[in-house]
Amino acid sequence: MTKKEQAIAAVDRYSDELCALSDAIWDHPEVGYTEKFAKETYCAFLKKEGFSVTENLGDIPTAFCGSYGSGSPVVGILAEFDALPGLSQKAESMVKEPVKVGGAGHGCGHNLLGGGALAAAVAAKAYLQDGHVGTVVFYGCPAEENGSGKAFLAKAGAFDRLDAAFSWHPGDCNSVGMGSTLANYKVIYHFHGKTSHAAIDPELGRSALDAMELMNVGAQFLREHISTECRVHYAITDGGGEAPNVVQDHADVTYLMRAPQLPVLTDLYERVTANATGAAIMTGTTVDCEFVKACSNMLPNVVLAKVMQKNLEELGAAQYSQEDRDLAAAIGATIAQKGSFFRVVASQVENSDRRTELLKYADDALCEVVLPLGKESTGQASSDVGDVSWVCPVAQISMATMPAGTPMHSWQEVAVGKSGMAHKGMLQAGRVIAASVIDTLSNPDIVAAAKQEKNARTNGVPFASLIPDGVKPSIPVMA
Ligand SMILES: [Zn+2]
């Protein structure tokens, strides 16, 4: 066994503890910035393992990091642990059935994401303990969903010490991410009007609800004249009250705007805001704009992606049991429309010399094959890993922890979050990340080439957060 193989074998020694930790996080679903249980669980584990832990990272109560080793290079492992509101679901149930009505649930598999990252951290520690130079830093990043925790941490300089970073996401296939993501802005428009009796004194009222509706109509027309890569979504977060006979003096709408590059996003934001101003003028109301959060587009890094691809191919997919396959088939049968694995297979095998072989697996209930490295592409979603990718080179993998075709943020994803297939995928992701961290720690050429690529992609422009100064994370008051 090589030193690298010996270090990766550490994951096996910790597997029961890591699976129990992931299950405990699943059992305590906490939404963005309220992840107190998760933070305490992870920090206790890291301290027990001799990591030097910094809490309250970036002045965010549920953000932390734990580092091990000393000197360069410094390699980060990014972990998440937040749940999604409203997605409470019983484990391994074949129907949509909440544990707690209206409760949160792990609909994005972040209980596994954090556990797999921790598996990689203990293996990297085992490597460093063996007399190797370098530092590994495990990052506990809160509020990936709706809060862009990493974007606030990046703005606070939390990733500045890194030479490279790795992460993964639970998914329905085994592949290395080559997609960029869209940058986004989340902004609340607060409209203010004047109440009056809607029948007796309508001329005295100025409706904030009218203004908000006109702004939204403006957004529908705007869609025709923006780049097709952009996205504009909104949610009415305050409709002005329940009484139709009172002219509404308040109304709020939350906008999420996405674009592939910053200048396009800034232009989109200005045009949406002009709609709000115009709607306020039309209705004799006023509007305030509250900036909630932003995140940067993801910069892929081919150098690090190839390091991960090589390790993913060498270590292979997780070794699932027949029981895992049977559960995947049973849960898979409840999914009406097949999702991403089939899209990934279709797009990634197109030009592959393994096309015929790979298409044989396209109907499998559980992905047990490693997909070839795909072409660079732009996805439609956003991720706060984007901000980290502007600070240092980053690569990520997807590892199968759920049945093929499972939509993200679905009850089915929550239902399998503590299953054997989830545990096996999580531990295998940890091994692939550990192998990639060890390669990066031991080979200075990888860091140099990855940094050179990142600088070429940014034209050497240093990271600048999209979050305006003074904007703080939306941290709910915790009891
Ligand atoms: Zn996620």
mmCIF file of C-alpha atoms in Angstrom, residues 121-271:
data_model
loop_
_atom_site.group_PDB
_atom_site.id
_atom_site.type_symbol
_atom_site.label_atom_id
_atom_site.label_comp_id
_atom_site.label_asym_id
_atom_site.label_seq_id
_atom_site.Cartn_x
_atom_site.Cartn_y
_atom_site.Cartn_z
ATOM 1 C CA ALA A 121 -10.538 15.617 6.201
ATOM 2 C CA VAL A 122 -9.724 12.630 8.460
ATOM 3 C CA ALA A 123 -7.947 10.871 5.576
ATOM 4 C CA ALA A 124 -5.958 14.026 4.766
ATOM 5 C CA LYS A 125 -5.040 14.239 8.454
ATOM 6 C CA ALA A 126 -3.776 10.647 8.351
ATOM 7 C CA TYR A 127 -1.547 11.618 5.399
ATOM 8 C CA LEU A 128 -0.166 14.712 7.134
ATOM 9 C CA GLN A 129 0.425 12.738 10.356
ATOM 10 C CA ASP A 130 2.677 10.504 8.329
ATOM 11 C CA GLY A 131 5.289 13.279 8.173
ATOM 12 C CA HIS A 132 4.099 15.233 5.147
ATOM 13 C CA VAL A 133 4.132 19.039 4.963
ATOM 14 C CA GLY A 134 1.050 21.090 4.251
ATOM 15 C CA THR A 135 -2.229 22.130 5.807
ATOM 16 C CA VAL A 136 -5.753 20.900 5.310
ATOM 17 C CA VAL A 137 -8.672 23.120 6.311
ATOM 18 C CA PHE A 138 -12.207 21.783 6.753
ATOM 19 C CA TYR A 139 -14.756 24.581 6.232
ATOM 20 C CA GLY A 140 -18.179 24.385 7.854
ATOM 21 C CA CYS A 141 -20.162 26.585 5.472
ATOM 22 C CA PRO A 142 -23.720 27.418 6.583
ATOM 23 C CA ALA A 143 -26.756 28.431 4.555
ATOM 24 C CA GLU A 144 -25.899 27.249 1.060
ATOM 25 C CA GLU A 145 -29.635 27.263 0.333
ATOM 26 C CA ASN A 146 -31.044 30.797 0.143
ATOM 27 C CA GLY A 147 -28.269 32.338 2.231
ATOM 28 C CA SER A 148 -25.032 32.109 0.173
ATOM 29 C CA GLY A 149 -22.992 31.492 3.328
ATOM 30 C CA LYS A 150 -19.746 30.985 1.389
ATOM 31 C CA ALA A 151 -20.210 34.313 -0.403
ATOM 32 C CA PHE A 152 -20.282 36.109 2.978
ATOM 33 C CA LEU A 153 -17.319 34.020 4.184
ATOM 34 C CA ALA A 154 -15.399 34.862 1.003
ATOM 35 C CA LYS A 155 -16.152 38.563 1.484
ATOM 36 C CA ALA A 156 -14.773 38.232 5.036
ATOM 37 C CA GLY A 157 -11.559 36.731 3.634
ATOM 38 C CA ALA A 158 -12.115 33.254 5.141
ATOM 39 C CA PHE A 159 -10.707 31.451 2.068
ATOM 40 C CA ASP A 160 -7.774 33.799 1.371
ATOM 41 C CA ARG A 161 -5.231 31.371 2.834
ATOM 42 C CA LEU A 162 -6.147 28.566 0.411
ATOM 43 C CA ASP A 163 -4.074 27.340 -2.533
ATOM 44 C CA ALA A 164 -6.899 25.079 -3.725
ATOM 45 C CA ALA A 165 -10.236 23.704 -2.524
ATOM 46 C CA PHE A 166 -12.319 20.599 -3.150
ATOM 47 C CA SER A 167 -15.900 19.637 -2.543
ATOM 48 C CA TRP A 168 -18.665 17.371 -3.790
ATOM 49 C CA HIS A 169 -22.411 17.203 -3.991
ATOM 50 C CA PRO A 170 -24.652 14.190 -3.428
ATOM 51 C CA GLY A 171 -26.282 13.308 -6.723
ATOM 52 C CA ASP A 172 -27.502 10.476 -8.900
ATOM 53 C CA CYS A 173 -24.310 9.913 -10.886
ATOM 54 C CA ASN A 174 -20.551 9.714 -10.449
ATOM 55 C CA SER A 175 -18.875 12.510 -12.330
ATOM 56 C CA VAL A 176 -16.603 15.521 -12.023
ATOM 57 C CA GLY A 177 -18.302 18.913 -12.342
ATOM 58 C CA MET A 178 -17.235 20.934 -15.350
ATOM 59 C CA GLY A 179 -20.150 23.333 -15.313
ATOM 60 C CA SER A 180 -20.030 26.964 -14.348
ATOM 61 C CA THR A 181 -23.008 28.423 -12.505
ATOM 62 C CA LEU A 182 -24.817 31.740 -12.762
ATOM 63 C CA ALA A 183 -24.002 34.704 -10.528
ATOM 64 C CA ASN A 184 -27.035 35.995 -8.686
ATOM 65 C CA TYR A 185 -28.497 38.880 -6.695
ATOM 66 C CA LYS A 186 -31.364 38.525 -4.222
ATOM 67 C CA VAL A 187 -33.169 41.781 -3.529
ATOM 68 C CA ILE A 188 -36.390 42.657 -1.694
ATOM 69 C CA TYR A 189 -38.425 45.602 -3.042
ATOM 70 C CA HIS A 190 -40.549 47.164 -0.285
ATOM 71 C CA PHE A 191 -43.413 49.310 -1.608
ATOM 72 C CA HIS A 192 -45.096 51.917 0.616
ATOM 73 C CA GLY A 193 -48.482 53.534 -0.127
ATOM 74 C CA LYS A 194 -51.449 55.037 1.748
ATOM 75 C CA THR A 195 -54.493 53.200 3.075
ATOM 76 C CA SER A 196 -58.073 54.300 2.531
ATOM 77 C CA HIS A 197 -61.517 52.702 2.195
ATOM 78 C CA ALA A 198 -61.322 51.055 -1.186
ATOM 79 C CA ALA A 199 -65.009 51.840 -2.005
ATOM 80 C CA ILE A 200 -65.759 55.108 -0.158
ATOM 81 C CA ASP A 201 -62.439 57.000 -0.492
ATOM 82 C CA PRO A 202 -60.452 55.232 -3.235
ATOM 83 C CA GLU A 203 -59.019 58.573 -4.427
ATOM 84 C CA LEU A 204 -57.277 59.000 -1.063
ATOM 85 C CA GLY A 205 -55.480 55.645 -1.272
ATOM 86 C CA ARG A 206 -52.178 54.865 -2.978
ATOM 87 C CA SER A 207 -51.803 51.140 -3.414
ATOM 88 C CA ALA A 208 -48.465 49.476 -2.696
ATOM 89 C CA LEU A 209 -49.996 46.252 -4.070
ATOM 90 C CA ASP A 210 -50.774 47.964 -7.402
ATOM 91 C CA ALA A 211 -47.175 49.110 -7.592
ATOM 92 C CA MET A 212 -45.837 45.641 -6.897
ATOM 93 C CA GLU A 213 -48.134 44.091 -9.513
ATOM 94 C CA LEU A 214 -47.044 46.646 -12.115
ATOM 95 C CA MET A 215 -43.400 45.952 -11.313
ATOM 96 C CA ASN A 216 -44.002 42.240 -11.872
ATOM 97 C CA VAL A 217 -45.833 42.904 -15.167
ATOM 98 C CA GLY A 218 -42.776 44.931 -16.169
ATOM 99 C CA ALA A 219 -40.604 41.913 -15.397
ATOM 100 C CA GLN A 220 -42.656 39.746 -17.783
ATOM 101 C CA PHE A 221 -42.062 42.223 -20.628
ATOM 102 C CA LEU A 222 -38.417 42.608 -19.663
ATOM 103 C CA ARG A 223 -37.827 38.869 -20.164
ATOM 104 C CA GLU A 224 -38.146 39.272 -23.923
ATOM 105 C CA HIS A 225 -35.237 41.708 -24.015
ATOM 106 C CA ILE A 226 -32.632 40.063 -21.846
ATOM 107 C CA SER A 227 -30.050 37.464 -22.770
ATOM 108 C CA THR A 228 -31.485 33.944 -22.853
ATOM 109 C CA GLU A 229 -28.897 32.838 -20.261
ATOM 110 C CA CYS A 230 -30.335 35.237 -17.667
ATOM 111 C CA ARG A 231 -33.030 34.239 -15.196
ATOM 112 C CA VAL A 232 -35.476 36.446 -13.277
ATOM 113 C CA HIS A 233 -37.676 34.915 -10.567
ATOM 114 C CA TYR A 234 -39.774 36.530 -7.885
ATOM 115 C CA ALA A 235 -41.861 35.610 -4.851
ATOM 116 C CA ILE A 236 -44.545 37.853 -3.358
ATOM 117 C CA THR A 237 -43.503 37.921 0.274
ATOM 118 C CA ASP A 238 -46.063 40.489 1.463
ATOM 119 C CA GLY A 239 -49.291 40.969 -0.476
ATOM 120 C CA GLY A 240 -50.348 43.946 1.632
ATOM 121 C CA GLY A 241 -52.875 42.190 3.868
ATOM 122 C CA GLU A 242 -56.036 40.158 3.558
ATOM 123 C CA ALA A 243 -58.726 42.819 3.231
ATOM 124 C CA PRO A 244 -59.658 43.768 -0.338
ATOM 125 C CA ASN A 245 -61.642 46.783 0.910
ATOM 126 C CA VAL A 246 -58.541 48.419 2.398
ATOM 127 C CA VAL A 247 -56.116 50.030 -0.042
ATOM 128 C CA GLN A 248 -52.812 48.286 0.717
ATOM 129 C CA ASP A 249 -50.147 50.602 2.102
ATOM 130 C CA HIS A 250 -47.405 47.951 2.112
ATOM 131 C CA ALA A 251 -46.296 45.170 -0.225
ATOM 132 C CA ASP A 252 -43.004 43.299 -0.657
ATOM 133 C CA VAL A 253 -41.631 41.244 -3.504
ATOM 134 C CA THR A 254 -38.350 39.312 -3.434
ATOM 135 C CA TYR A 255 -36.435 39.045 -6.701
ATOM 136 C CA LEU A 256 -33.705 36.592 -7.610
ATOM 137 C CA MET A 257 -31.769 37.625 -10.712
ATOM 138 C CA ARG A 258 -29.166 35.417 -12.385
ATOM 139 C CA ALA A 259 -26.633 35.979 -15.150
ATOM 140 C CA PRO A 260 -23.425 34.293 -16.322
ATOM 141 C CA GLN A 261 -21.184 37.324 -15.838
ATOM 142 C CA LEU A 262 -21.090 40.232 -13.442
ATOM 143 C CA PRO A 263 -21.606 43.117 -15.957
ATOM 144 C CA VAL A 264 -24.700 41.370 -17.363
ATOM 145 C CA LEU A 265 -26.036 40.800 -13.846
ATOM 146 C CA THR A 266 -25.465 44.442 -12.846
ATOM 147 C CA ASP A 267 -27.322 45.601 -15.954
ATOM 148 C CA LEU A 268 -30.199 43.191 -15.216
ATOM 149 C CA TYR A 269 -30.388 44.401 -11.601
ATOM 150 C CA GLU A 270 -30.513 48.048 -12.735
ATOM 151 C CA ARG A 271 -33.292 47.305 -15.228
#
